[in-house]
Coordinates of C-alpha atoms in Angstrom, one line a residue:
M108 CA -14.3 12.6 8.9
E109 CA -13.5 9.8 11.3
Y110 CA -11.3 7.2 9.6
K111 CA -11.6 3.5 10.6
V112 CA -8.6 1.2 11.2
L113 CA -9.2 -2.5 11.4
I114 CA -6.7 -4.3 13.7
V115 CA -6.4 -8.1 12.9
E116 CA -4.2 -9.4 15.7
D117 CA -4.6 -12.3 18.2
D118 CA -2.4 -10.8 20.9
Q119 CA -4.8 -8.9 23.2
M120 CA -2.0 -6.9 24.8
I121 CA -0.8 -5.6 21.4
V122 CA -4.4 -4.9 20.4
E123 CA -5.0 -2.8 23.5
I124 CA -1.8 -0.8 23.1
V125 CA -2.4 -0.2 19.4
E126 CA -6.1 0.7 19.9
Y127 CA -5.2 3.2 22.7
N128 CA -2.8 5.0 20.4
L129 CA -5.1 5.0 17.4
K130 CA -8.0 6.4 19.4
K131 CA -5.7 9.0 20.9
E132 CA -5.0 10.2 17.3
G133 CA -8.7 10.4 16.5
Y134 CA -9.2 7.1 14.6
K135 CA -12.1 4.7 15.1
T136 CA -10.9 1.1 15.6
L137 CA -12.3 -2.3 14.7
V138 CA -10.8 -5.5 16.0
A139 CA -10.7 -9.1 14.9
Y140 CA -8.7 -11.7 16.8
D141 CA -8.6 -14.3 14.1
G142 CA -8.0 -14.4 10.3
A143 CA -11.4 -15.5 9.2
K144 CA -13.2 -12.8 11.2
G145 CA -10.6 -10.2 10.0
A146 CA -11.2 -11.1 6.3
A147 CA -15.0 -10.9 6.8
M148 CA -14.8 -7.5 8.6
A149 CA -12.4 -6.1 6.0
L150 CA -15.0 -6.7 3.4
S151 CA -18.2 -5.8 5.3
D152 CA -17.1 -2.9 7.6
D153 CA -15.3 -0.9 4.9
P154 CA -12.2 0.1 6.9
D155 CA -9.9 2.9 5.6
L156 CA -6.8 0.9 6.6
I157 CA -5.9 -2.6 7.9
L158 CA -3.2 -3.5 10.4
L159 CA -2.8 -7.3 9.7
D160 CA -0.8 -9.7 11.7
V161 CA 0.8 -12.7 9.9
M162 CA 0.4 -15.4 12.5
L163 CA -3.3 -15.7 13.2
P164 CA -5.8 -18.5 14.3
S165 CA -8.1 -20.0 11.6
M166 CA -6.4 -18.2 8.7
D167 CA -3.0 -16.6 8.4
G168 CA -2.4 -13.0 7.4
F169 CA -1.2 -14.0 4.0
E170 CA -4.5 -15.7 3.1
V171 CA -6.4 -12.8 4.6
C172 CA -4.4 -10.3 2.5
R173 CA -5.0 -12.4 -0.7
M174 CA -8.8 -12.5 0.0
V175 CA -9.1 -8.8 0.7
R176 CA -7.1 -7.9 -2.4
E177 CA -9.5 -9.8 -4.6
K178 CA -12.3 -7.4 -3.5
S179 CA -10.7 -4.3 -2.1
Q180 CA -7.7 -1.9 -2.5
V181 CA -7.8 -0.7 1.1
P182 CA -4.2 0.0 2.4
I183 CA -2.8 -2.9 4.3
I184 CA 0.2 -2.8 6.7
M185 CA 1.3 -6.2 7.8
L186 CA 2.6 -6.8 11.3
T187 CA 5.1 -9.7 11.6
A188 CA 7.4 -11.2 14.1
R189 CA 9.1 -13.1 11.3
E190 CA 12.6 -12.0 10.2
E191 CA 12.8 -14.1 7.0
E192 CA 12.9 -12.0 3.9
A193 CA 10.8 -14.4 2.0
D194 CA 7.9 -13.9 4.4
K195 CA 8.1 -10.2 4.1
V196 CA 8.2 -10.3 0.3
L197 CA 5.3 -12.7 0.2
G198 CA 3.1 -10.3 2.0
L199 CA 4.0 -7.5 -0.5
E200 CA 3.5 -9.8 -3.4
L201 CA 0.0 -10.6 -2.2
G202 CA -0.8 -6.9 -2.2
A203 CA 0.2 -5.5 1.2
D204 CA 1.3 -1.9 1.0
D205 CA 3.9 -2.2 3.7
Y206 CA 5.0 -4.3 6.7
I207 CA 6.5 -3.5 10.1
T208 CA 8.4 -6.1 12.2
K209 CA 7.6 -6.8 15.8
P210 CA 8.6 -5.5 18.3
F211 CA 7.8 -2.1 16.8
S212 CA 7.6 1.3 18.4
M213 CA 4.3 3.0 18.5
R214 CA 5.9 6.2 17.1
E215 CA 6.9 4.3 14.0
L216 CA 3.6 2.5 13.6
M217 CA 1.6 5.7 14.0
A218 CA 3.8 7.5 11.5
R219 CA 3.1 4.8 8.9
V220 CA -0.6 4.8 9.7
K221 CA -0.7 8.6 9.3
A222 CA 1.2 8.4 6.0
N223 CA -1.3 6.0 4.6
M224 CA -4.3 7.9 5.9
R225 CA -3.0 11.1 4.1
R226 CA -3.3 9.2 0.9
V227 CA -6.8 7.9 1.8
A228 CA -7.9 11.4 2.8
K229 CA -6.8 13.1 -0.5
V230 CA -8.8 10.8 -2.8
Q231 CA -12.3 12.1 -2.2
P232 CA -11.7 15.9 -2.6
E233 CA -9.6 15.4 -5.7
R234 CA -12.3 13.2 -7.3
E235 CA -14.7 16.1 -7.1
T236 CA -12.4 18.6 -8.9
A237 CA -11.4 18.9 -12.5
G238 CA -8.0 17.4 -13.1
D239 CA -5.7 16.6 -16.0
N240 CA -4.9 13.2 -17.4
L241 CA -1.5 11.8 -18.0
N242 CA -1.0 9.7 -21.1
I243 CA 1.8 7.3 -21.7
G244 CA 1.4 5.2 -24.8
N245 CA -1.7 3.1 -24.4
L246 CA -2.0 4.1 -20.7
R247 CA -4.2 6.8 -19.5
I248 CA -3.9 8.0 -15.9
D249 CA -7.1 9.7 -14.8
L250 CA -6.2 12.1 -11.9
N251 CA -9.9 12.8 -11.3
R252 CA -11.0 9.3 -10.7
F253 CA -7.8 7.8 -9.5
E254 CA -7.9 5.3 -12.3
V255 CA -5.5 3.8 -14.8
Q256 CA -6.8 2.6 -18.2
K257 CA -4.9 0.4 -20.6
N258 CA -6.3 0.4 -24.1
G259 CA -9.5 2.0 -22.7
A260 CA -10.0 -0.7 -20.0
V261 CA -9.7 0.2 -16.3
I262 CA -6.9 -1.7 -14.5
D263 CA -7.4 -3.0 -11.0
I264 CA -4.8 -1.0 -9.2
T265 CA -4.0 -0.1 -5.5
V266 CA -3.8 3.4 -4.3
R267 CA -0.1 2.9 -3.6
E268 CA 0.5 1.6 -7.2
F269 CA -1.5 4.6 -8.6
D270 CA 0.7 7.0 -6.6
I271 CA 3.9 5.4 -7.9
L272 CA 2.7 5.6 -11.5
K273 CA 1.4 9.1 -11.1
F274 CA 4.6 10.4 -9.5
L275 CA 6.9 8.9 -12.1
A276 CA 4.7 9.8 -15.0
S277 CA 4.6 13.4 -13.7
N278 CA 8.4 13.4 -13.9
P279 CA 9.0 11.5 -17.2
D280 CA 12.5 10.2 -18.0
K281 CA 13.8 11.2 -14.6
A282 CA 15.0 8.3 -12.5
F283 CA 14.4 8.1 -8.8
S284 CA 16.1 5.8 -6.3
R285 CA 14.2 3.5 -4.1
E286 CA 14.9 5.7 -1.2
Q287 CA 13.6 8.8 -3.0
L288 CA 10.4 6.9 -4.0
M289 CA 10.0 5.7 -0.4
E290 CA 10.0 9.3 0.7
E291 CA 7.9 10.8 -2.1
V292 CA 5.3 8.0 -2.4
W293 CA 5.3 6.2 0.9
G294 CA 5.8 9.3 2.9
Y295 CA 8.6 8.2 5.1
T296 CA 12.3 7.4 4.8
Y297 CA 12.9 4.5 7.2
G298 CA 11.1 1.7 5.4
D299 CA 12.6 -1.2 3.7
P300 CA 13.6 -0.2 0.1
R301 CA 12.7 -3.7 -1.1
T302 CA 9.1 -2.7 -0.6
V303 CA 9.6 -0.4 -3.6
D304 CA 11.0 -3.2 -5.8
V305 CA 8.0 -5.5 -5.1
A306 CA 5.5 -2.6 -5.7
I307 CA 7.2 -1.8 -9.0
R308 CA 7.1 -5.5 -10.0
R309 CA 3.4 -5.7 -9.3
L310 CA 2.7 -2.5 -11.2
R311 CA 4.6 -3.8 -14.2
E312 CA 2.5 -7.0 -14.2
K313 CA -0.6 -4.8 -14.6
I314 CA 0.5 -2.1 -17.1
E315 CA 3.1 -3.8 -19.3
N316 CA 2.5 -6.2 -22.1
D317 CA 5.7 -8.0 -21.3
P318 CA 6.7 -7.3 -17.6
A319 CA 10.1 -8.9 -18.2
N320 CA 10.8 -6.3 -21.0
P321 CA 9.0 -3.2 -19.8
Q322 CA 8.1 -0.5 -22.2
Y323 CA 6.9 2.2 -19.8
L324 CA 8.2 1.6 -16.2
L325 CA 11.9 1.3 -16.7
T326 CA 14.9 0.5 -14.5
K327 CA 17.9 2.8 -14.8
R328 CA 20.8 0.6 -13.6
G329 CA 22.6 2.0 -10.6
I330 CA 20.0 4.8 -10.2
G331 CA 16.5 3.7 -9.8
Y332 CA 13.2 3.7 -11.7
C333 CA 11.6 6.0 -14.2
V334 CA 8.7 6.3 -16.7
A335 CA 9.6 6.7 -20.3
K336 CA 8.0 9.5 -22.3

């Protein structure tokens, strides 16, 4: 299967370099040079992953991310030249799976693309096989359909959030550090651990009745995160 990567970036030189490296790895590429076009292509062309710049003409990457997340759970890696922590966190809060700061090495970018594509690739085969369900209180994690249900209703959840919950629920009462979760769930060890904190916070907002006082997804102070039995 040929996987599609949508590049939303207004710097033509960066697009050409990224496109060349993606095609060399066997990916099909789609390109949008402004935010409005990128948002439209993200929803019409069904990409398997989006590389999304923050500073774009017509509509910035944050707004594109927000619009895409209202309709799709496709993995999004944000590309940013900004160093401010608030900007990075904003992208994650809006639903981006990760970010990489310019200037970045092609080796690092491709490693992150491949890690996300491994997650995309595993969904279809597993959906067609019989699998167990994980149950935590009023939560049901359907490993067949890659769904999470709360009180019988399906929650709108990203693939990354599903992977976090599945991993922790498969190891109940065992706490994992942010670095361990980055390695086990994200698939690499050199990302920003704050990415984990934001993903956990977003996940709590979806599964907990009171995210400020979580019942399922707990913090073990000084250690990391765990799911209670």
